[in-house]
Amino acid sequence: MSDFRQKRDGGGGTIGGVIGDFDSRYRAVSSRDERFDGWFIVAVTSTGIYCRPSCPAVTPKRKNVRFYPTAGAAQYAGFRACKRCLPDAVPGSPEWDVRADAAARAMRLISDGVVDREGVSGLAGRLGYTERHLHRLLVAELGAGPLALARTRRAHTARLLLESTGLPITQVAFAAGFSSIRQFNETVRAVFAATPGELRRAGRRGGVSEGMERGEIHLRLPYREPLDIGGLLDFLGARAVPGIESYEGGVYRRTLRLPHGAGTVALSAGEGRIRCVLRLEDLRDLGAAVQRCRRLLDLDADPVAVDGAFAADPILGPLVAGRPGLRTPGGTDAEELAARAVLGQQVSVAGARTLAGRLVRNCGDGLPVSLQDPAETLTHLFPEPAAIAEAGPDQSGLPGARHETLVSLAGSLERGEVLLDPGADRDEARRRLLSLRGIGPWTASYVAMRALGEPDAFLPTDLGVRRALARLGHPGNPRGVEALAERWRPWRSYAVQHLWKSLGGAPKEKEARREETVA
């Protein structure tokens, strides 16, 4: 047994609120507990197959079981995916969102497709490591190197394309990021023990290829129960910017700026899954688009762990009981969210939408004709930082000081002085944001919470937070509120969402941001 297996199988890490040793994981497998899907992978030496913990197959003997942190690690060790439980089609591990170390940052970047686009050298450069050191680190932490982890991502993207589109198999191969048909065929057979054609036939029997004739890709995004999807979509709908977003009839739609081109997505509640309908200018962007939609809806979170941490709290306990599974809305583009945070300073939600809509009309690129639908209201992509940096006050509609803040932020993003990609160092990003004139602690924390997926961001100066606490019998100044919230670590972002929801509506950003300084 390798050093990695000895460490993981007998180690004492925490998984989903229980001790992550061999016995605890084996009990989870024996009980087919769906809460642990995505947290770890179970591989069976007697069959050469790896599964999700909740796989309905007969529980394997203890002596034949191996545990891995990712599907990529199981594949790297020579196991193939179970055809029955489809272990690649589960929510991602919440561990990579909670952790801020290099391994977690690397996982977020790999999931976004950085290795496919920039190679291992690009990934290593973003993290500040040599390729050799990064490989050693990931093998030690995750059981597989960056190429093996990226290979798993490509295989998953290929399966989605085979099952949900009518593309010729050769086009699927290159759209999924493979460099040759031979490599594609070998990987699919190794991972799924099936040919690409067999995967396609199985997908069509499942009825997931609807909408192909309209250029649509219909997917079902998994998540961990419970999920307050209504609250999520209402939050996003209340802030929908004309031209790039719409919300009607329970369906949230928006445009996407992706690495190889533009796209649109429609998201709505389904039975145990999120309905996701994508239209892409370049199919190579499928993996990145799916991952960004998951970040937008916080679908990889562990609501059982979060709600359990708050259940006994005298303030948050009743709120959690009334709204289980509340998530922190994220974003599909961190740079867009940062710009919108500045646009919304000292104005209401409606005012922020108006200002953002004006900026979109004046500086945003038009949506490609191939993605336009006469019945839709989606017409533009949100402006890139370079376009915002060149905008005049008449184009943003902002007063002088805040316009300078917006332009300064956009310039810093364009020059790479502020990094907000999925692998960004959150502490460094916050420090760089606070160094910009006009950006204070509220905006920096809001960006960390929504744009960077920080689960432990808190807004002690937020008027919505303070009003909610006052209603619950805990008034106080920001310093007192911050001290009170220490007991909610490491889930303070979720505490903010519960406090906002307790007010019965969207927080009033005009009041929430009043304390932001422009000095």
Short mmCIF file of C-alpha atoms in Angstrom, two decimals:
data_model
loop_
_atom_site.label_atom_id
_atom_site.label_comp_id
_atom_site.label_asym_id
_atom_site.label_seq_id
_atom_site.Cartn_x
_atom_site.Cartn_y
_atom_site.Cartn_z
CA MET A 1 0.00 0.00 0.00
CA SER A 2 1.32 3.43 -0.92
CA ASP A 3 2.12 6.12 1.63
CA PHE A 4 -0.88 8.04 0.35
CA ARG A 5 -3.27 5.15 1.02
CA GLN A 6 -1.82 4.56 4.47
CA LYS A 7 -2.30 8.20 5.30
CA ARG A 8 -5.82 8.43 3.92
CA ASP A 9 -7.15 5.05 5.00
CA GLY A 10 -5.97 5.34 8.56
CA GLY A 11 -5.86 9.09 9.00
CA GLY A 12 -8.09 11.12 11.25
CA GLY A 13 -9.34 13.95 9.04
CA THR A 14 -12.87 15.29 9.34
CA ILE A 15 -15.37 14.44 6.61
CA GLY A 16 -18.91 15.79 6.64
CA GLY A 17 -18.83 16.29 10.39
CA VAL A 18 -17.58 12.74 11.24
CA ILE A 19 -14.10 11.38 11.79
CA GLY A 20 -12.67 10.47 8.41
CA ASP A 21 -10.93 7.23 9.42
CA PHE A 22 -11.43 3.90 7.67
CA ASP A 23 -14.15 2.64 10.01
CA SER A 24 -16.27 5.79 9.72
CA ARG A 25 -16.05 5.80 5.95
CA TYR A 26 -16.83 2.11 5.73
CA ARG A 27 -19.95 2.66 7.89
CA ALA A 28 -21.02 5.41 5.48
CA VAL A 29 -20.60 3.00 2.56
CA SER A 30 -22.46 0.23 4.39
CA SER A 31 -25.41 2.55 5.06
CA ARG A 32 -25.31 3.98 1.50
CA ASP A 33 -25.39 7.47 2.96
CA GLU A 34 -25.84 10.00 0.12
CA ARG A 35 -24.51 12.84 2.28
CA PHE A 36 -20.97 11.57 1.66
CA ASP A 37 -21.20 11.46 -2.15
CA GLY A 38 -18.40 13.66 -3.45
CA TRP A 39 -16.58 13.75 -0.13
CA PHE A 40 -14.60 10.62 -0.98
CA ILE A 41 -14.48 7.74 -3.43
CA VAL A 42 -14.65 4.04 -2.51
CA ALA A 43 -12.69 1.62 -4.71
CA VAL A 44 -12.96 -2.17 -4.67
CA THR A 45 -9.83 -4.18 -5.42
CA SER A 46 -11.72 -7.39 -6.28
CA THR A 47 -13.65 -5.73 -9.12
CA GLY A 48 -11.32 -2.88 -10.11
CA ILE A 49 -14.27 -0.45 -9.85
CA TYR A 50 -14.68 2.80 -7.90
CA CYS A 51 -18.04 4.08 -6.68
CA ARG A 52 -19.73 6.85 -4.80
CA PRO A 53 -20.41 5.96 -1.10
CA SER A 54 -24.15 5.58 -1.74
CA CYS A 55 -23.78 3.05 -4.58
CA PRO A 56 -26.68 0.55 -4.33
CA ALA A 57 -24.42 -2.43 -5.11
CA VAL A 58 -23.64 -5.04 -2.47
CA THR A 59 -21.29 -3.60 0.15
CA PRO A 60 -17.76 -4.87 -0.56
CA LYS A 61 -15.70 -6.70 2.00
CA ARG A 62 -13.54 -4.48 4.18
CA LYS A 63 -10.33 -6.12 3.00
CA ASN A 64 -11.16 -5.19 -0.62
CA VAL A 65 -11.93 -1.52 0.02
CA ARG A 66 -9.70 1.48 -0.67
CA PHE A 67 -10.68 5.10 -0.13
CA TYR A 68 -9.59 8.06 -2.26
CA PRO A 69 -10.29 11.80 -2.00
CA THR A 70 -11.12 12.21 -5.70
CA ALA A 71 -12.19 10.19 -8.72
CA GLY A 72 -8.92 11.23 -10.34
CA ALA A 73 -6.94 9.54 -7.59
CA ALA A 74 -8.93 6.32 -8.01
CA GLN A 75 -8.36 6.38 -11.77
CA TYR A 76 -4.67 7.08 -11.25
CA ALA A 77 -4.53 3.94 -9.09
CA GLY A 78 -6.03 1.88 -11.93
CA PHE A 79 -9.73 1.71 -11.02
CA ARG A 80 -12.60 2.44 -13.43
CA ALA A 81 -15.94 4.14 -12.80
CA CYS A 82 -19.01 2.18 -11.74
CA LYS A 83 -21.66 2.11 -14.48
CA ARG A 84 -24.43 1.81 -11.92
CA CYS A 85 -23.83 4.79 -9.63
CA LEU A 86 -21.84 7.07 -12.02
CA PRO A 87 -19.44 8.40 -9.36
CA ASP A 88 -18.33 11.32 -11.54
CA ALA A 89 -21.90 12.67 -11.57
CA VAL A 90 -21.99 13.79 -7.93
CA PRO A 91 -21.56 17.14 -6.19
CA GLY A 92 -17.94 18.15 -5.76
CA SER A 93 -16.23 17.90 -2.41
CA PRO A 94 -16.97 20.90 -0.15
CA GLU A 95 -13.42 20.52 1.12
CA TRP A 96 -11.99 22.38 -1.86
CA ASP A 97 -14.24 25.39 -1.23
CA VAL A 98 -13.54 25.54 2.50
CA ARG A 99 -9.79 25.06 2.31
CA ALA A 100 -7.55 27.92 1.24
CA ASP A 101 -4.27 26.04 0.76
CA ALA A 102 -2.47 25.39 -2.52
CA ALA A 103 -4.07 21.97 -3.09
CA ALA A 104 -7.58 23.37 -2.79
CA ARG A 105 -6.74 26.34 -5.02
CA ALA A 106 -5.31 23.92 -7.58
CA MET A 107 -8.48 21.81 -7.51
CA ARG A 108 -10.65 24.86 -8.14
CA LEU A 109 -8.49 25.88 -11.09
CA ILE A 110 -8.41 22.36 -12.54
CA SER A 111 -12.21 22.18 -12.26
CA ASP A 112 -12.39 25.46 -14.22
CA GLY A 113 -10.30 23.91 -17.01
CA VAL A 114 -7.01 25.76 -16.53
CA VAL A 115 -4.87 22.67 -17.26
CA ASP A 116 -6.76 22.04 -20.51
CA ARG A 117 -6.27 25.65 -21.61
CA GLU A 118 -2.83 26.52 -20.22
CA GLY A 119 -1.20 23.20 -19.39
CA VAL A 120 0.40 22.18 -16.12
CA SER A 121 2.90 25.02 -16.50
CA GLY A 122 0.03 27.51 -16.53
CA LEU A 123 -1.49 25.99 -13.41
CA ALA A 124 1.84 25.99 -11.60
CA GLY A 125 2.51 29.58 -12.62
CA ARG A 126 -0.83 30.75 -11.24
CA LEU A 127 -0.06 29.11 -7.91
CA GLY A 128 3.55 30.24 -7.74
CA TYR A 129 5.10 26.75 -7.81
CA THR A 130 7.36 24.82 -10.14
CA GLU A 131 5.66 22.01 -12.07
CA ARG A 132 7.64 19.37 -10.19
CA HIS A 133 6.78 20.77 -6.76
CA LEU A 134 3.10 21.13 -7.68
CA HIS A 135 3.00 17.51 -8.85
CA ARG A 136 4.54 16.29 -5.59
CA LEU A 137 2.13 18.39 -3.55
CA LEU A 138 -0.99 17.17 -5.35
CA VAL A 139 0.06 13.51 -5.27
CA ALA A 140 0.69 13.81 -1.52
CA GLU A 141 -2.58 15.63 -0.83
CA LEU A 142 -4.94 14.23 -3.46
CA GLY A 143 -3.41 10.97 -4.63
CA ALA A 144 -2.91 12.12 -8.22
CA GLY A 145 -1.02 14.77 -10.13
CA PRO A 146 -2.53 17.66 -12.13
CA LEU A 147 -2.58 15.76 -15.44
CA ALA A 148 -4.50 12.84 -13.92
CA LEU A 149 -6.98 15.18 -12.23
CA ALA A 150 -7.49 17.10 -15.47
CA ARG A 151 -7.96 13.80 -17.33
CA THR A 152 -10.87 12.99 -15.01
CA ARG A 153 -12.44 16.34 -15.79
CA ARG A 154 -12.08 15.77 -19.54
CA ALA A 155 -13.66 12.32 -19.24
CA HIS A 156 -16.63 13.76 -17.35
CA THR A 157 -17.09 16.51 -19.97
CA ALA A 158 -16.92 13.91 -22.74
CA ARG A 159 -19.64 11.85 -21.09
CA LEU A 160 -21.88 14.91 -20.79
CA LEU A 161 -21.41 15.74 -24.48
CA LEU A 162 -21.98 12.14 -25.60
CA GLU A 163 -25.17 11.84 -23.57
CA SER A 164 -26.68 15.28 -24.20
CA THR A 165 -25.71 16.27 -27.76
CA GLY A 166 -25.79 14.81 -31.23
CA LEU A 167 -22.26 15.94 -32.06
CA PRO A 168 -20.14 13.51 -34.06
CA ILE A 169 -17.88 11.59 -31.70
CA THR A 170 -14.76 13.13 -33.25
CA GLN A 171 -16.05 16.61 -32.39
CA VAL A 172 -16.89 15.47 -28.86
CA ALA A 173 -13.29 14.35 -28.38
CA PHE A 174 -11.75 17.71 -29.21
CA ALA A 175 -14.53 19.72 -27.51
CA ALA A 176 -13.83 17.82 -24.27
CA GLY A 177 -10.16 18.82 -24.45
CA PHE A 178 -8.52 15.65 -25.79
CA SER A 179 -5.60 16.12 -28.18
CA SER A 180 -6.33 13.04 -30.29
CA ILE A 181 -9.10 10.55 -31.03
CA ARG A 182 -6.90 7.71 -29.80
CA GLN A 183 -6.35 9.41 -26.45
CA PHE A 184 -10.11 10.08 -26.20
CA ASN A 185 -11.08 6.47 -26.93
CA GLU A 186 -8.51 5.05 -24.54
CA THR A 187 -9.53 7.38 -21.72
CA VAL A 188 -13.26 6.72 -22.11
CA ARG A 189 -12.69 2.96 -22.11
CA ALA A 190 -10.35 3.15 -19.12
CA VAL A 191 -12.62 5.38 -17.05
CA PHE A 192 -16.08 4.07 -17.95
CA ALA A 193 -15.35 0.56 -19.27
CA ALA A 194 -17.44 1.45 -22.32
CA THR A 195 -16.88 2.82 -25.80
CA PRO A 196 -18.00 6.36 -26.64
CA GLY A 197 -20.81 4.90 -28.75
CA GLU A 198 -22.05 2.81 -25.82
CA LEU A 199 -22.09 5.88 -23.57
CA ARG A 200 -24.09 7.78 -26.20
CA ARG A 201 -26.70 5.03 -26.53
CA ALA A 202 -27.03 4.78 -22.75
CA GLY A 203 -27.52 8.55 -22.46
CA ARG A 204 -30.23 8.62 -25.10
CA ARG A 205 -32.08 5.82 -23.34
CA GLY A 206 -32.06 8.11 -20.31
CA GLY A 207 -33.75 10.87 -22.30
CA VAL A 208 -31.15 13.56 -21.65
CA SER A 209 -30.64 14.58 -25.28
CA GLU A 210 -33.74 16.77 -25.52
CA GLY A 211 -33.24 20.16 -27.15
CA MET A 212 -30.31 19.11 -29.33
CA GLU A 213 -31.97 20.47 -32.45
CA ARG A 214 -32.00 23.97 -30.92
CA GLY A 215 -28.32 23.88 -30.05
CA GLU A 216 -29.15 23.38 -26.39
CA ILE A 217 -27.40 21.11 -23.91
CA HIS A 218 -29.78 19.89 -21.22
CA LEU A 219 -28.13 18.82 -17.98
CA ARG A 220 -29.19 17.95 -14.45
CA LEU A 221 -26.83 19.34 -11.81
CA PRO A 222 -26.59 17.29 -8.60
CA TYR A 223 -26.43 18.75 -5.11
CA ARG A 224 -26.62 17.68 -1.49
CA GLU A 225 -29.97 17.89 0.23
CA PRO A 226 -31.42 20.05 1.58
CA LEU A 227 -31.33 23.00 -0.82
CA ASP A 228 -33.33 26.20 -0.60
CA ILE A 229 -33.40 26.68 -4.37
CA GLY A 230 -36.29 29.14 -4.20
CA GLY A 231 -34.31 31.45 -1.94
CA LEU A 232 -31.27 31.22 -4.20
CA LEU A 233 -33.12 32.07 -7.39
CA ASP A 234 -35.10 34.85 -5.70
CA PHE A 235 -31.84 36.44 -4.51
CA LEU A 236 -30.38 36.34 -8.02
CA GLY A 237 -33.64 37.46 -9.62
CA ALA A 238 -33.89 40.51 -7.37
CA ARG A 239 -30.50 41.63 -8.68
CA ALA A 240 -30.94 40.62 -12.34
CA VAL A 241 -29.27 43.21 -14.58
CA PRO A 242 -31.18 44.06 -17.78
CA GLY A 243 -29.41 42.76 -20.84
CA ILE A 244 -27.37 40.04 -19.14
CA GLU A 245 -29.88 38.43 -16.76
CA SER A 246 -33.59 37.71 -16.46
CA TYR A 247 -35.82 35.95 -13.95
CA GLU A 248 -39.33 34.88 -14.78
CA GLY A 249 -41.54 31.93 -13.93
CA GLY A 250 -38.95 30.41 -11.61
CA VAL A 251 -36.28 30.33 -14.34
CA TYR A 252 -33.10 32.37 -13.96
CA ARG A 253 -31.28 33.09 -17.22
CA ARG A 254 -28.03 34.86 -17.91
CA THR A 255 -25.24 35.31 -20.42
CA LEU A 256 -21.81 33.85 -19.82
CA ARG A 257 -18.37 35.08 -20.81
CA LEU A 258 -16.31 31.90 -21.10
CA PRO A 259 -12.67 31.13 -22.02
CA HIS A 260 -13.37 30.29 -25.68
CA GLY A 261 -16.50 32.32 -26.37
CA ALA A 262 -19.92 33.35 -25.10
CA GLY A 263 -22.81 31.30 -23.78
CA THR A 264 -26.19 31.46 -22.10
CA VAL A 265 -27.70 29.37 -19.32
CA ALA A 266 -31.18 28.81 -17.91
CA LEU A 267 -31.39 27.43 -14.36
CA SER A 268 -34.49 26.21 -12.54
CA ALA A 269 -35.57 23.75 -9.86
CA GLY A 270 -35.94 20.09 -10.78
CA GLU A 271 -36.66 16.88 -8.91
CA GLY A 272 -33.52 16.29 -6.88
CA ARG A 273 -31.42 18.12 -9.49
CA ILE A 274 -31.08 21.62 -10.92
CA ARG A 275 -32.27 21.90 -14.50
CA CYS A 276 -29.52 23.51 -16.54
CA VAL A 277 -29.93 24.42 -20.21
CA LEU A 278 -26.76 25.69 -21.87
CA ARG A 279 -26.14 27.22 -25.28
CA LEU A 280 -22.46 27.65 -26.11
CA GLU A 281 -20.58 29.40 -28.85
CA ASP A 282 -17.71 26.91 -28.39
CA LEU A 283 -18.37 23.47 -26.91
CA ARG A 284 -14.91 23.40 -25.34
CA ASP A 285 -16.45 25.67 -22.71
CA LEU A 286 -18.92 23.08 -21.43
CA GLY A 287 -16.85 22.03 -18.42
CA ALA A 288 -16.10 25.61 -17.40
CA ALA A 289 -19.74 26.65 -17.87
CA VAL A 290 -21.01 23.82 -15.67
CA GLN A 291 -18.48 24.57 -12.95
CA ARG A 292 -19.39 28.27 -12.94
CA CYS A 293 -23.08 27.46 -12.64
CA ARG A 294 -22.27 25.23 -9.69
CA ARG A 295 -20.35 28.08 -8.05
CA LEU A 296 -23.21 30.47 -8.76
CA LEU A 297 -25.65 28.26 -6.84
CA ASP A 298 -23.13 26.97 -4.25
CA LEU A 299 -24.06 23.41 -5.20
CA ASP A 300 -20.94 21.77 -3.76
CA ALA A 301 -21.66 22.99 -0.22
CA ASP A 302 -22.36 20.59 2.63
CA PRO A 303 -25.67 21.89 4.09
CA VAL A 304 -25.75 19.18 6.76
CA ALA A 305 -22.44 20.39 8.20
CA VAL A 306 -23.44 24.07 7.98
CA ASP A 307 -26.93 23.64 9.43
CA GLY A 308 -25.57 21.30 12.10
CA ALA A 309 -23.05 23.91 13.22
CA PHE A 310 -25.85 26.44 13.71
CA ALA A 311 -28.58 24.13 15.05
CA ALA A 312 -27.87 24.73 18.74
CA ASP A 313 -27.09 28.43 18.38
CA PRO A 314 -29.72 30.55 20.18
CA ILE A 315 -29.73 33.16 17.38
CA LEU A 316 -29.31 31.13 14.21
CA GLY A 317 -30.85 27.85 15.32
CA PRO A 318 -34.49 28.92 14.79
CA LEU A 319 -33.56 30.54 11.45
CA VAL A 320 -31.91 27.36 10.19
CA ALA A 321 -34.88 25.26 11.29
CA GLY A 322 -37.16 27.52 9.26
CA ARG A 323 -34.99 27.57 6.14
CA PRO A 324 -32.76 24.49 5.94
CA GLY A 325 -30.24 24.22 3.12
CA LEU A 326 -29.74 27.96 2.62
CA ARG A 327 -26.75 28.59 0.34
CA THR A 328 -24.51 31.57 -0.37
CA PRO A 329 -25.18 32.84 -3.92
CA GLY A 330 -21.96 33.12 -5.86
CA GLY A 331 -21.24 34.29 -9.38
CA THR A 332 -20.24 33.07 -12.82
CA ASP A 333 -17.62 35.80 -13.23
CA ALA A 334 -15.71 37.13 -10.22
CA GLU A 335 -14.55 40.29 -12.03
CA GLU A 336 -18.15 41.10 -12.94
CA LEU A 337 -19.26 40.67 -9.33
CA ALA A 338 -16.50 42.96 -8.06
CA ALA A 339 -17.52 45.69 -10.50
CA ARG A 340 -21.18 45.30 -9.56
CA ALA A 341 -20.28 45.57 -5.87
CA VAL A 342 -18.77 49.00 -6.53
CA LEU A 343 -21.71 50.03 -8.74
CA GLY A 344 -24.05 49.19 -5.85
CA GLN A 345 -22.27 51.23 -3.20
CA GLN A 346 -24.62 53.70 -1.48
CA VAL A 347 -27.64 52.85 -3.67
CA SER A 348 -30.60 50.48 -3.39
CA VAL A 349 -30.81 47.09 -5.11
CA ALA A 350 -32.99 48.65 -7.81
CA GLY A 351 -30.51 51.49 -8.23
CA ALA A 352 -27.61 49.08 -8.55
CA ARG A 353 -29.47 47.18 -11.27
CA THR A 354 -30.09 50.41 -13.16
CA LEU A 355 -26.44 51.47 -13.00
CA ALA A 356 -25.20 48.03 -14.02
CA GLY A 357 -27.68 47.93 -16.89
CA ARG A 358 -26.41 51.29 -18.14
CA LEU A 359 -22.81 50.10 -18.01
CA VAL A 360 -23.77 46.94 -19.91
CA ARG A 361 -25.48 48.94 -22.67
CA ASN A 362 -22.64 51.42 -22.99
CA CYS A 363 -19.60 49.16 -22.61
CA GLY A 364 -20.69 45.54 -22.95
CA ASP A 365 -20.26 43.38 -26.02
CA GLY A 366 -23.39 42.28 -27.83
CA LEU A 367 -24.40 38.64 -27.50
CA PRO A 368 -23.38 36.69 -30.63
CA VAL A 369 -26.21 36.25 -33.13
CA SER A 370 -25.94 32.45 -32.86
CA LEU A 371 -26.97 32.66 -29.20
CA GLN A 372 -29.73 35.24 -29.54
CA ASP A 373 -33.36 34.29 -29.15
CA PRO A 374 -36.06 36.79 -30.22
CA ALA A 375 -38.19 35.78 -27.23
CA GLU A 376 -35.41 36.45 -24.72
CA THR A 377 -34.20 39.63 -23.04
CA LEU A 378 -30.55 38.56 -23.03
CA THR A 379 -28.67 40.86 -25.37
CA HIS A 380 -25.18 41.55 -23.98
CA LEU A 381 -22.18 40.24 -22.10
CA PHE A 382 -21.00 42.13 -19.04
CA PRO A 383 -18.11 44.47 -19.97
CA GLU A 384 -14.57 43.21 -19.56
CA PRO A 385 -12.26 45.10 -17.16
CA ALA A 386 -10.41 46.73 -20.08
CA ALA A 387 -13.64 48.29 -21.38
CA ILE A 388 -14.67 49.50 -17.91
CA ALA A 389 -11.22 51.01 -17.30
CA GLU A 390 -11.71 53.21 -20.38
CA ALA A 391 -15.31 54.23 -19.56
CA GLY A 392 -16.21 57.81 -18.79
CA PRO A 393 -18.50 58.98 -15.96
CA ASP A 394 -21.37 59.41 -18.44
CA GLN A 395 -21.12 55.73 -19.33
CA SER A 396 -21.17 54.47 -15.74
CA GLY A 397 -23.63 57.01 -14.37
CA LEU A 398 -21.62 57.23 -11.15
CA PRO A 399 -20.52 60.34 -9.26
CA GLY A 400 -16.86 61.26 -9.61
CA ALA A 401 -15.35 59.47 -6.61
CA ARG A 402 -17.15 56.19 -7.16
CA HIS A 403 -16.47 56.29 -10.89
CA GLU A 404 -12.76 56.61 -10.08
CA THR A 405 -13.06 53.59 -7.77
CA LEU A 406 -14.72 51.54 -10.51
CA VAL A 407 -12.09 52.50 -13.09
CA SER A 408 -9.26 51.87 -10.61
CA LEU A 409 -10.65 48.41 -9.80
CA ALA A 410 -11.05 47.55 -13.48
CA GLY A 411 -7.52 48.68 -14.25
CA SER A 412 -6.12 46.58 -11.39
CA LEU A 413 -8.02 43.54 -12.63
CA GLU A 414 -6.85 44.10 -16.21
CA ARG A 415 -3.20 44.43 -15.15
CA GLY A 416 -3.39 41.38 -12.89
CA GLU A 417 -2.70 43.40 -9.73
CA VAL A 418 -5.92 42.02 -8.23
CA LEU A 419 -6.60 38.34 -8.96
CA LEU A 420 -10.10 36.95 -8.50
CA ASP A 421 -9.89 33.67 -10.41
CA PRO A 422 -10.97 30.39 -8.74
CA GLY A 423 -7.44 29.76 -7.51
CA ALA A 424 -6.89 33.21 -6.04
CA ASP A 425 -5.38 33.53 -2.58
CA ARG A 426 -8.39 34.93 -0.74
CA ASP A 427 -6.41 36.80 1.90
CA GLU A 428 -4.16 38.38 -0.72
CA ALA A 429 -7.17 39.33 -2.87
CA ARG A 430 -8.81 41.03 0.10
CA ARG A 431 -5.61 42.92 0.92
CA ARG A 432 -5.25 44.13 -2.68
CA LEU A 433 -8.89 45.22 -2.82
CA LEU A 434 -8.59 47.20 0.41
CA SER A 435 -5.57 49.02 -1.02
CA LEU A 436 -7.78 50.59 -3.70
CA ARG A 437 -9.28 53.99 -3.02
CA GLY A 438 -13.02 53.72 -2.36
CA ILE A 439 -13.09 50.04 -1.42
CA GLY A 440 -13.62 49.36 2.28
CA PRO A 441 -14.10 46.25 4.42
CA TRP A 442 -17.77 45.78 3.42
CA THR A 443 -17.07 45.62 -0.32
CA ALA A 444 -13.94 43.47 0.12
CA SER A 445 -15.84 40.97 2.28
CA TYR A 446 -18.84 40.95 -0.07
CA VAL A 447 -16.54 40.17 -3.00
CA ALA A 448 -14.83 37.42 -1.00
CA MET A 449 -18.18 35.90 -0.05
CA ARG A 450 -19.81 35.92 -3.49
CA ALA A 451 -17.02 36.18 -6.06
CA LEU A 452 -14.42 33.95 -4.36
CA GLY A 453 -16.78 31.56 -2.59
CA GLU A 454 -15.30 32.31 0.84
CA PRO A 455 -17.52 30.42 3.34
CA ASP A 456 -16.33 32.47 6.31
CA ALA A 457 -16.72 36.08 5.14
CA PHE A 458 -18.63 38.38 7.49
CA LEU A 459 -20.05 41.92 7.22
CA PRO A 460 -20.16 43.41 10.73
CA THR A 461 -20.94 46.93 9.45
CA ASP A 462 -23.83 45.76 7.28
CA LEU A 463 -27.07 47.45 8.31
CA GLY A 464 -29.09 44.40 7.30
CA VAL A 465 -27.02 42.17 9.57
CA ARG A 466 -27.25 44.61 12.47
CA ARG A 467 -31.00 45.11 12.04
CA ALA A 468 -31.59 41.38 11.92
CA LEU A 469 -29.61 40.89 15.12
CA ALA A 470 -31.47 43.74 16.80
CA ARG A 471 -34.80 42.12 15.91
CA LEU A 472 -33.52 38.91 17.45
CA GLY A 473 -32.62 40.73 20.64
CA HIS A 474 -28.91 41.28 20.05
CA PRO A 475 -28.32 44.92 19.11
CA GLY A 476 -24.77 46.17 19.02
CA ASN A 477 -22.12 48.18 17.23
CA PRO A 478 -20.02 46.61 14.46
CA ARG A 479 -17.26 45.61 16.87
CA GLY A 480 -19.74 43.86 19.13
CA VAL A 481 -21.40 42.17 16.16
CA GLU A 482 -18.04 40.92 14.91
CA ALA A 483 -17.20 39.48 18.34
CA LEU A 484 -20.60 37.78 18.48
CA ALA A 485 -20.05 36.17 15.07
CA GLU A 486 -16.79 34.51 16.12
CA ARG A 487 -18.77 31.50 17.29
CA TRP A 488 -20.16 31.03 13.75
CA ARG A 489 -16.78 30.29 12.19
CA PRO A 490 -16.03 28.81 9.66
CA TRP A 491 -19.50 29.37 8.15
CA ARG A 492 -20.09 33.10 8.71
CA SER A 493 -21.07 33.70 5.06
CA TYR A 494 -24.05 31.41 5.64
CA ALA A 495 -24.85 33.24 8.87
CA VAL A 496 -25.07 36.47 6.87
CA GLN A 497 -27.53 34.85 4.46
CA HIS A 498 -29.74 33.63 7.31
CA LEU A 499 -29.74 37.06 8.94
CA TRP A 500 -30.61 38.79 5.67
CA LYS A 501 -33.41 36.30 4.98
CA SER A 502 -34.84 36.88 8.45
CA LEU A 503 -35.67 40.46 7.43
CA GLY A 504 -38.15 39.11 4.88
CA GLY A 505 -36.54 40.67 1.80
CA ALA A 506 -33.35 41.70 0.07
CA PRO A 507 -30.86 43.70 2.15
CA LYS A 508 -30.84 47.41 1.40
CA GLU A 509 -27.41 47.93 -0.02
CA LYS A 510 -27.75 51.70 0.20
CA GLU A 511 -27.71 51.40 3.98
CA ALA A 512 -25.43 48.38 4.10
CA ARG A 513 -22.65 50.19 2.24
CA ARG A 514 -23.02 53.58 3.87
CA GLU A 515 -19.87 53.09 5.91
CA GLU A 516 -17.64 52.41 2.91
CA THR A 517 -14.90 55.00 2.75
CA VAL A 518 -13.74 56.86 -0.34
CA ALA A 519 -10.77 58.36 1.43
#
